[in-house]
Coordinates of C-alpha atoms in Angstrom, one line a residue:
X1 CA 140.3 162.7 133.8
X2 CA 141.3 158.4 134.4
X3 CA 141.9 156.9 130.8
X4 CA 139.2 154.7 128.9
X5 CA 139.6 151.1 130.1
X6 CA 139.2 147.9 127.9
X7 CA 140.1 144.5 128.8
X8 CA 141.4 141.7 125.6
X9 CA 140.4 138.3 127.0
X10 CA 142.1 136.0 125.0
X11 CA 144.7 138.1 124.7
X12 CA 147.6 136.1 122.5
X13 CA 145.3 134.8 119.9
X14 CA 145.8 136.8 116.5
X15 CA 143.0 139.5 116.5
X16 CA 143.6 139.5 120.5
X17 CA 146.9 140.9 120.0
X18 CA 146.6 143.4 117.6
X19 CA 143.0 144.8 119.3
X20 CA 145.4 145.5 122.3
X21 CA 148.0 147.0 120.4
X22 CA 145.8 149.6 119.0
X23 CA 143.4 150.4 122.2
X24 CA 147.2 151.2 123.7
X25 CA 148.4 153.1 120.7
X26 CA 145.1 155.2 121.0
X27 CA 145.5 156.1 124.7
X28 CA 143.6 153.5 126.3
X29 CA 144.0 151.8 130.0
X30 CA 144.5 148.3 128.7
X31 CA 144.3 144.5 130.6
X32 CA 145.3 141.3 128.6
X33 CA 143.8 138.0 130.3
X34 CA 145.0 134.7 129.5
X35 CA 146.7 132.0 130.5
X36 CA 150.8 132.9 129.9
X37 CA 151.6 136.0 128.3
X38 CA 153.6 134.5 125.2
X39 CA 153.4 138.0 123.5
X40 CA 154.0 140.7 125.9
X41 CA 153.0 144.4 124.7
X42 CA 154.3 147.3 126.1
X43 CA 151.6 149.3 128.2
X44 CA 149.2 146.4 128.7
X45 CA 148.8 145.1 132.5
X46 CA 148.5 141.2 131.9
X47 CA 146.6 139.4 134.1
X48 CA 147.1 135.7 134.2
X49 CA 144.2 133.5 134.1
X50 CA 141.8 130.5 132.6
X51 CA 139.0 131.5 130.5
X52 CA 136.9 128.5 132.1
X53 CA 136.8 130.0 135.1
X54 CA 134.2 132.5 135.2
X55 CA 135.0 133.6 138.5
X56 CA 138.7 134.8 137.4
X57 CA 136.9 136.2 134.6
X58 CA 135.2 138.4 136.7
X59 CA 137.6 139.5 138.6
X60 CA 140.1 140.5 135.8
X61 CA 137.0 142.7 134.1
X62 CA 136.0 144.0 137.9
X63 CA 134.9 147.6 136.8
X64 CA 136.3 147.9 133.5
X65 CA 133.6 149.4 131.1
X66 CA 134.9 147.6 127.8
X67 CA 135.1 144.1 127.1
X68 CA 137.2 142.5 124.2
X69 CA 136.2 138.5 123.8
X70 CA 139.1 137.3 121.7
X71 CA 139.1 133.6 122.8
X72 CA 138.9 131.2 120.4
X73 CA 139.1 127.3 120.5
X74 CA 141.4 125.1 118.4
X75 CA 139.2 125.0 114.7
X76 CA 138.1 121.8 115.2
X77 CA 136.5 121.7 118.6
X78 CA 133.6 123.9 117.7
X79 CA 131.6 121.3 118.0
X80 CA 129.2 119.5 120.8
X81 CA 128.5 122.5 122.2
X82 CA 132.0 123.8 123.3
X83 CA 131.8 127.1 121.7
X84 CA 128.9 128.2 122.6
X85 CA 129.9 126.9 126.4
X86 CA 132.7 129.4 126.0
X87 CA 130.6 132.5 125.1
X88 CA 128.1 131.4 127.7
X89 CA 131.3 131.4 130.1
X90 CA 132.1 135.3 129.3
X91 CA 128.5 136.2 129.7
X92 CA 128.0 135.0 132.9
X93 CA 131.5 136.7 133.6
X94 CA 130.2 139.9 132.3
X95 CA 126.8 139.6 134.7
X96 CA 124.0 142.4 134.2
X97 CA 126.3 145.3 134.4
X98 CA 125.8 146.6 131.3
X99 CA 129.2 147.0 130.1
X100 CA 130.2 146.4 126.5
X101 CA 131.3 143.7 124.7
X102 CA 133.0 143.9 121.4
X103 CA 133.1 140.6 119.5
X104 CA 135.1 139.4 116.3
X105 CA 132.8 137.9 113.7
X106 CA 133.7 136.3 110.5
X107 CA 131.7 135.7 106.9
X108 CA 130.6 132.1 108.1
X109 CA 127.5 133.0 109.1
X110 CA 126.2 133.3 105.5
X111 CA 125.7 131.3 102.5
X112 CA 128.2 130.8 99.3
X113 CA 125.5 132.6 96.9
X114 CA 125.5 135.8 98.9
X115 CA 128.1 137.9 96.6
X116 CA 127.8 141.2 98.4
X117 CA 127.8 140.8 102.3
X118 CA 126.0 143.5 104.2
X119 CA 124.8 144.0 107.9
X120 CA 121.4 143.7 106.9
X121 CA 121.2 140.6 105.3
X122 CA 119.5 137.4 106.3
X123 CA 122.0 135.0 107.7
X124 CA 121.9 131.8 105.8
X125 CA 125.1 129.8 106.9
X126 CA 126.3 127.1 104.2
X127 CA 128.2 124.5 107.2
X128 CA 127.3 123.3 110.3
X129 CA 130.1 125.9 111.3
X130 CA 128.7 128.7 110.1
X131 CA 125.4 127.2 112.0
X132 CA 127.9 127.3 115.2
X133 CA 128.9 130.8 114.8
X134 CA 125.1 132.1 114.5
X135 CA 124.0 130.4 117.6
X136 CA 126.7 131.7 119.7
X137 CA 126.1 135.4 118.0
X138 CA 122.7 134.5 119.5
X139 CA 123.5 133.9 122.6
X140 CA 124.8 137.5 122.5
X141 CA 122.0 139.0 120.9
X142 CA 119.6 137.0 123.8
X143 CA 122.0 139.2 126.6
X144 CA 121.6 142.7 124.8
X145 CA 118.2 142.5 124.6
X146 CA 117.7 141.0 128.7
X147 CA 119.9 144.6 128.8
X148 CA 122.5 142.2 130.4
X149 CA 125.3 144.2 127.8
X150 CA 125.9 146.1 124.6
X151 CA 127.2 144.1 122.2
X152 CA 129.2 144.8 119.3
X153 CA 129.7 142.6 116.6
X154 CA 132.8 143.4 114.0
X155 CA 132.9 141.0 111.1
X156 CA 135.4 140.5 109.3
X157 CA 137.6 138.1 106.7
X158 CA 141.2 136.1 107.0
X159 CA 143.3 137.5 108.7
X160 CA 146.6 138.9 107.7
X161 CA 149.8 141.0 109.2
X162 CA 152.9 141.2 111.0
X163 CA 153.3 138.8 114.1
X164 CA 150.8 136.8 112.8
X165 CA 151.1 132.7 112.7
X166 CA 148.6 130.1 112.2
X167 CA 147.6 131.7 109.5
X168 CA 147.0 131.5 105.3
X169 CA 150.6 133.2 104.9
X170 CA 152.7 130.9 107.1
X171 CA 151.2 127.7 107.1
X172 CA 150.2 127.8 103.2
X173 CA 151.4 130.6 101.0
X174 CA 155.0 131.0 102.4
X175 CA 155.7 127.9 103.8
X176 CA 158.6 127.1 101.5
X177 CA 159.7 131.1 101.0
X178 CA 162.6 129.7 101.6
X179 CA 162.4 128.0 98.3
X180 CA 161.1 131.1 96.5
X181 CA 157.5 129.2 96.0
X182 CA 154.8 131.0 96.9
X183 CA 151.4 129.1 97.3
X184 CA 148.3 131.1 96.2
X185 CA 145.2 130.4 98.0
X186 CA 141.7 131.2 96.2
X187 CA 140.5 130.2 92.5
X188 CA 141.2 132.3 89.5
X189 CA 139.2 135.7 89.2
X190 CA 137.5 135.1 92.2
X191 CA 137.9 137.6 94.6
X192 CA 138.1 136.8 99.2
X193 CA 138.1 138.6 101.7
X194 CA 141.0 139.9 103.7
X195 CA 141.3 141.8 107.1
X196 CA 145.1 143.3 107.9
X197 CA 144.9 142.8 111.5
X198 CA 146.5 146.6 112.3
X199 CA 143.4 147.9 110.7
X200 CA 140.9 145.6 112.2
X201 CA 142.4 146.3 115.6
X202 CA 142.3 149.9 115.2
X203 CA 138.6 149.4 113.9
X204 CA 137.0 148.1 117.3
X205 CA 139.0 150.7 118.8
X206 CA 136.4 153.3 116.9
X207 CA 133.6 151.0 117.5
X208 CA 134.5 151.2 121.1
X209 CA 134.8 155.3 121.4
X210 CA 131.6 155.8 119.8
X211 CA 130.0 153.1 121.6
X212 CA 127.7 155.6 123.6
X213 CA 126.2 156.6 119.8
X214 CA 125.1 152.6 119.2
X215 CA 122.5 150.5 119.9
X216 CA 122.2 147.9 122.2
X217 CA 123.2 144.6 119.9
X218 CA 124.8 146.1 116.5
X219 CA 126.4 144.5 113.9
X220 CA 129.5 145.7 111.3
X221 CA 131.2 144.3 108.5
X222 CA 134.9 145.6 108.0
X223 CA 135.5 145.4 103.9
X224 CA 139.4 144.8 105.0
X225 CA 140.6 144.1 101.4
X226 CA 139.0 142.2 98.5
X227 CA 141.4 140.5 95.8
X228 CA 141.7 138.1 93.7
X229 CA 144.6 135.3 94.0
X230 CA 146.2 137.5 91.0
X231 CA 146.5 141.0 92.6
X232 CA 147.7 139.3 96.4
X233 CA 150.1 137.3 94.5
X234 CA 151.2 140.6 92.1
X235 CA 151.5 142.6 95.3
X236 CA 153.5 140.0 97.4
X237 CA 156.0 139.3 94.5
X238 CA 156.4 143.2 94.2
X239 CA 156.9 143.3 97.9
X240 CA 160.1 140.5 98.5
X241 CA 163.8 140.5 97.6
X242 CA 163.9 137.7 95.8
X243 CA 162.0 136.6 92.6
X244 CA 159.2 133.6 93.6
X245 CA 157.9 131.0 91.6
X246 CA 154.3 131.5 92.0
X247 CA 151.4 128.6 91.7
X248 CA 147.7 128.5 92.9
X249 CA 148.0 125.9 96.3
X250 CA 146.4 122.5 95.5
X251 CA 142.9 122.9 97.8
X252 CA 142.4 119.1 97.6
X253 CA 145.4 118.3 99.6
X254 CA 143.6 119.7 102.4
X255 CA 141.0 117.4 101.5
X256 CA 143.4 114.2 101.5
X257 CA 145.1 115.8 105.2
X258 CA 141.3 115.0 106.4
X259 CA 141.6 111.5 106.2
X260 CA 144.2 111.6 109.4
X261 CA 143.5 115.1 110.4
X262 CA 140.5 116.9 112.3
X263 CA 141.8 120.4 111.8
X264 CA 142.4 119.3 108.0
X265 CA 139.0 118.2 108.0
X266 CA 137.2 120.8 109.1
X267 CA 139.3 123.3 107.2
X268 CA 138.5 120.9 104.0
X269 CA 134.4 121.8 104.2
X270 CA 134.9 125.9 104.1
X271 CA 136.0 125.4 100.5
X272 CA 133.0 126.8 99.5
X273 CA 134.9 130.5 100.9
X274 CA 137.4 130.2 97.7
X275 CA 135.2 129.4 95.1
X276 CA 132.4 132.0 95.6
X277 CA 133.1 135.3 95.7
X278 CA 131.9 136.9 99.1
X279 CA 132.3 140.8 99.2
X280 CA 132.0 142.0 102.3
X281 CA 130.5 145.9 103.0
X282 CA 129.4 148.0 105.6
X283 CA 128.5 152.0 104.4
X284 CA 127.8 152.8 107.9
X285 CA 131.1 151.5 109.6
X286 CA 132.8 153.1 106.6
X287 CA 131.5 156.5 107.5
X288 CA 132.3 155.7 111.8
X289 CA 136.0 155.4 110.7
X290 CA 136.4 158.1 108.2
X291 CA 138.2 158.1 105.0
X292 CA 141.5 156.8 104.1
X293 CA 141.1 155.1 107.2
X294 CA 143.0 151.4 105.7
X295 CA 146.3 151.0 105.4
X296 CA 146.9 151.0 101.8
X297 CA 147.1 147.4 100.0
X298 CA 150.7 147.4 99.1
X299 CA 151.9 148.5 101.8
X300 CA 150.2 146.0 104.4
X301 CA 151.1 142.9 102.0
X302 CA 154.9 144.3 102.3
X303 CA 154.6 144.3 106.2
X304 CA 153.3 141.0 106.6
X305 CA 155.8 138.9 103.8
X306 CA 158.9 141.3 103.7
X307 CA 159.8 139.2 107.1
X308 CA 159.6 135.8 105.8
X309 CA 162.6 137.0 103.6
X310 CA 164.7 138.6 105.8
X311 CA 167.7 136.2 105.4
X312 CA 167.5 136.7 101.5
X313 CA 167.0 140.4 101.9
X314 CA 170.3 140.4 104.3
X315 CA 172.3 138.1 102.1
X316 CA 171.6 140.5 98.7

C-alpha cells in the first residue's frame, strides 16, 4: 500500500516546519515547496518554487491528496488586499479537485472580551487584522461549500519551540540571555495562549488522518498551553543553567518602535492579546487527539530556552 502524501507550502516558515517534521515522523510521503530550502528535513522531497505562481503551485501538489498552506507574509503587509491575494493564489492552485487543505489559524479573529474561545462562537475581531484574517478564512469557507476542497482550520496561539526564530522568545524574552535578563511578555495574572510547535505539528497530522471522518469546512482550536507571565517565567528560570534576572518587557516600547517602524506598528495594535485573557478550547479536537496527547509544560519550555544557554551551560 503507497504512503499518505501531504505537501507544506511554505515550507520554512515556523509552523511550516514543524507540520513537516511530524507528517514525516508519522510515516507520511512528504513535499516542502518554497523558494530555497533554508531548513532541510530529512525525508522531505523539496521542491523549489514561488508561491505567486499558481502554476508551480500546481504542479508541486499534482496529485497529492493533502494540502498544508503555511505561507505567510511579512506582519505588516496584510494589508490592501495582499493576503487574501495569497490565499486566493493557493485556491486556484488547488482547482476543484477536492483535495484537502489544512490551514493554521490564530485567536485574531475574535474580540478581547471573549475569555473562553470555542469553535462555535461568533467571530467578532477587535483590529482591522483580525478583520483580515476572517475574510481570507472566508474565502476558504466560500471554496468548501462550491465543493472546490475540504478545508481544515487549526487555530491556535504564539508559537513556541526548538528551531524557532522570529518569535516572542528570541526577539523579546531572551534577547539579552546572555545577560541573564529574561523579558516577560503578558500583564500580571493574566493568562495567553501558547502553542509548542512539536504539538501543533503533530496536531494537523491527526486532523489530516481522520480527515475522511469531517466535514467539508471545519474548524479547531488547539488549547496549546495557557499561563500567566508568572508560571512561563517560573518554568523558564527552572529550566536554564544560570540564575536570570526576571522583569515584565516594557509593551510601550513597541509602541515608540512604531514611530519608525511598520512591523513595530502593527505589532503595537494587538496589545489588546496581553491584557485580556483569551482561553482557547476545543472538547472535540481534544477527544480526535486522545489524552496525554501535549507534551508536558516543563518540559517544552526546557526544549525551546535550554539552547539559548548553551555556552553558560558548557562553561559550568
Amino acid at each position: 500500500m503507497s504512503r499518505k502524501q501531504v505537501i507544506v507550502i511554505g515550507i520554512n516558515g515556523h509552523v511550516g516546519h514543524h507540520i513537516a517534521k511530524a507528517f514525516v515522523a508519522a510515516g507520511w510521503d512528504v513535499t516542502g515547496f518554497g523558494r530555497s530550502n533554508r531548513h532541510p528535513i530529512a525525508g522531505v522531497r523539496f521542491v523549489k518554487g514561488d508561491a505567486e505562481d499558481v502554476a508551480a503551485m500546481r504542479a508541486a501538489i499534482g496529485d497529492i491528496d493533502v494540502v498544508v498552506n503555511a505561507l505567510n507574509l511579512p506582519y505588516h503587509q496584510w494589508d490592501k488586499g495582499r493576503k487574501e491575494a495569497q490565499t486566493e493564489r493557493v485556491i486556484a492552485a488547488m482547482g476543484k479537485s477536492g483535495k484537502t487543505l489544512l490551514f493554521p489559524g490564530n485567536i485574531y479573529n475574535y474580540a478581547a472580551t471573549d475569555r473562553v474561545v470555542t469553535p462555535d462562537m461568533a467571530q467578532h475581531p477587535q483590529t482591522p487584522r483580525g478583520e483580515i484574517r476572517v475574510s481570507v478564512e472566508n474565502l476558504y469557507r466560500d471554496a468548501a461549500k462550491r465543493g472546490d476542497m475540504q478545508v481544515l482550520i487549526l487555530r491556535a496561539g504564539d508559537f513556541f519551540g526548538p528551531e524557532s526564530q522570529g518569535d516572542w522568545f528570541d526577539l523579546v524574552m531572551l534577547s539579552e540571555a546572555k545577560k541573564g535578563k529574561l523579558q516577560l511578555m503578558g500583564t500580571r495574572g493574566i493568562g495567553h495562549a501558547w502553542a509548542y510547535l512539536p504539538d501543533l505539528g503533530r496536531a494537523f497530522e491527526k486532523l489530516a488522518w481522520h480527515r475522511g471522518e469531517l466535514g467539508a469546512f471545519e474548524n479547531f482550536h488547539f488549547a496549546g498551553t495557557y499561563v500567566t507571565p508568572e508560571q512561563l517565567g517560573d518554568a523558564i528560570v527552572a529550566a536554564v543553567p544560570v540564575p536570570l534576572k526576571v522583569s515584565l518587557f516594557p509593551r510601550w516600547t513597541i509602541n515608540a518602535m512604531g514611530l519608525v517602524s511598520p512591523l513595530m506598528r502593527e505589532l503595537g495594535k494587538m496589545a489588546y492579546l496581553w491584557e485580556h485573557p483569551m482561553e482557547l478550547r476545543d472538547a472535540r479536537l481534544d477527544a480526535i487527539l486522545g489524552p496525554d496527547f501535549a507534551t508536558p509544560f516543563a518540559e517544552a519550555v526546557a526544549t525551546t530556552v535550554v539552547p539559548f544557554f548553551a555556552a553558560a551551560k558548557a562553561a559550568a
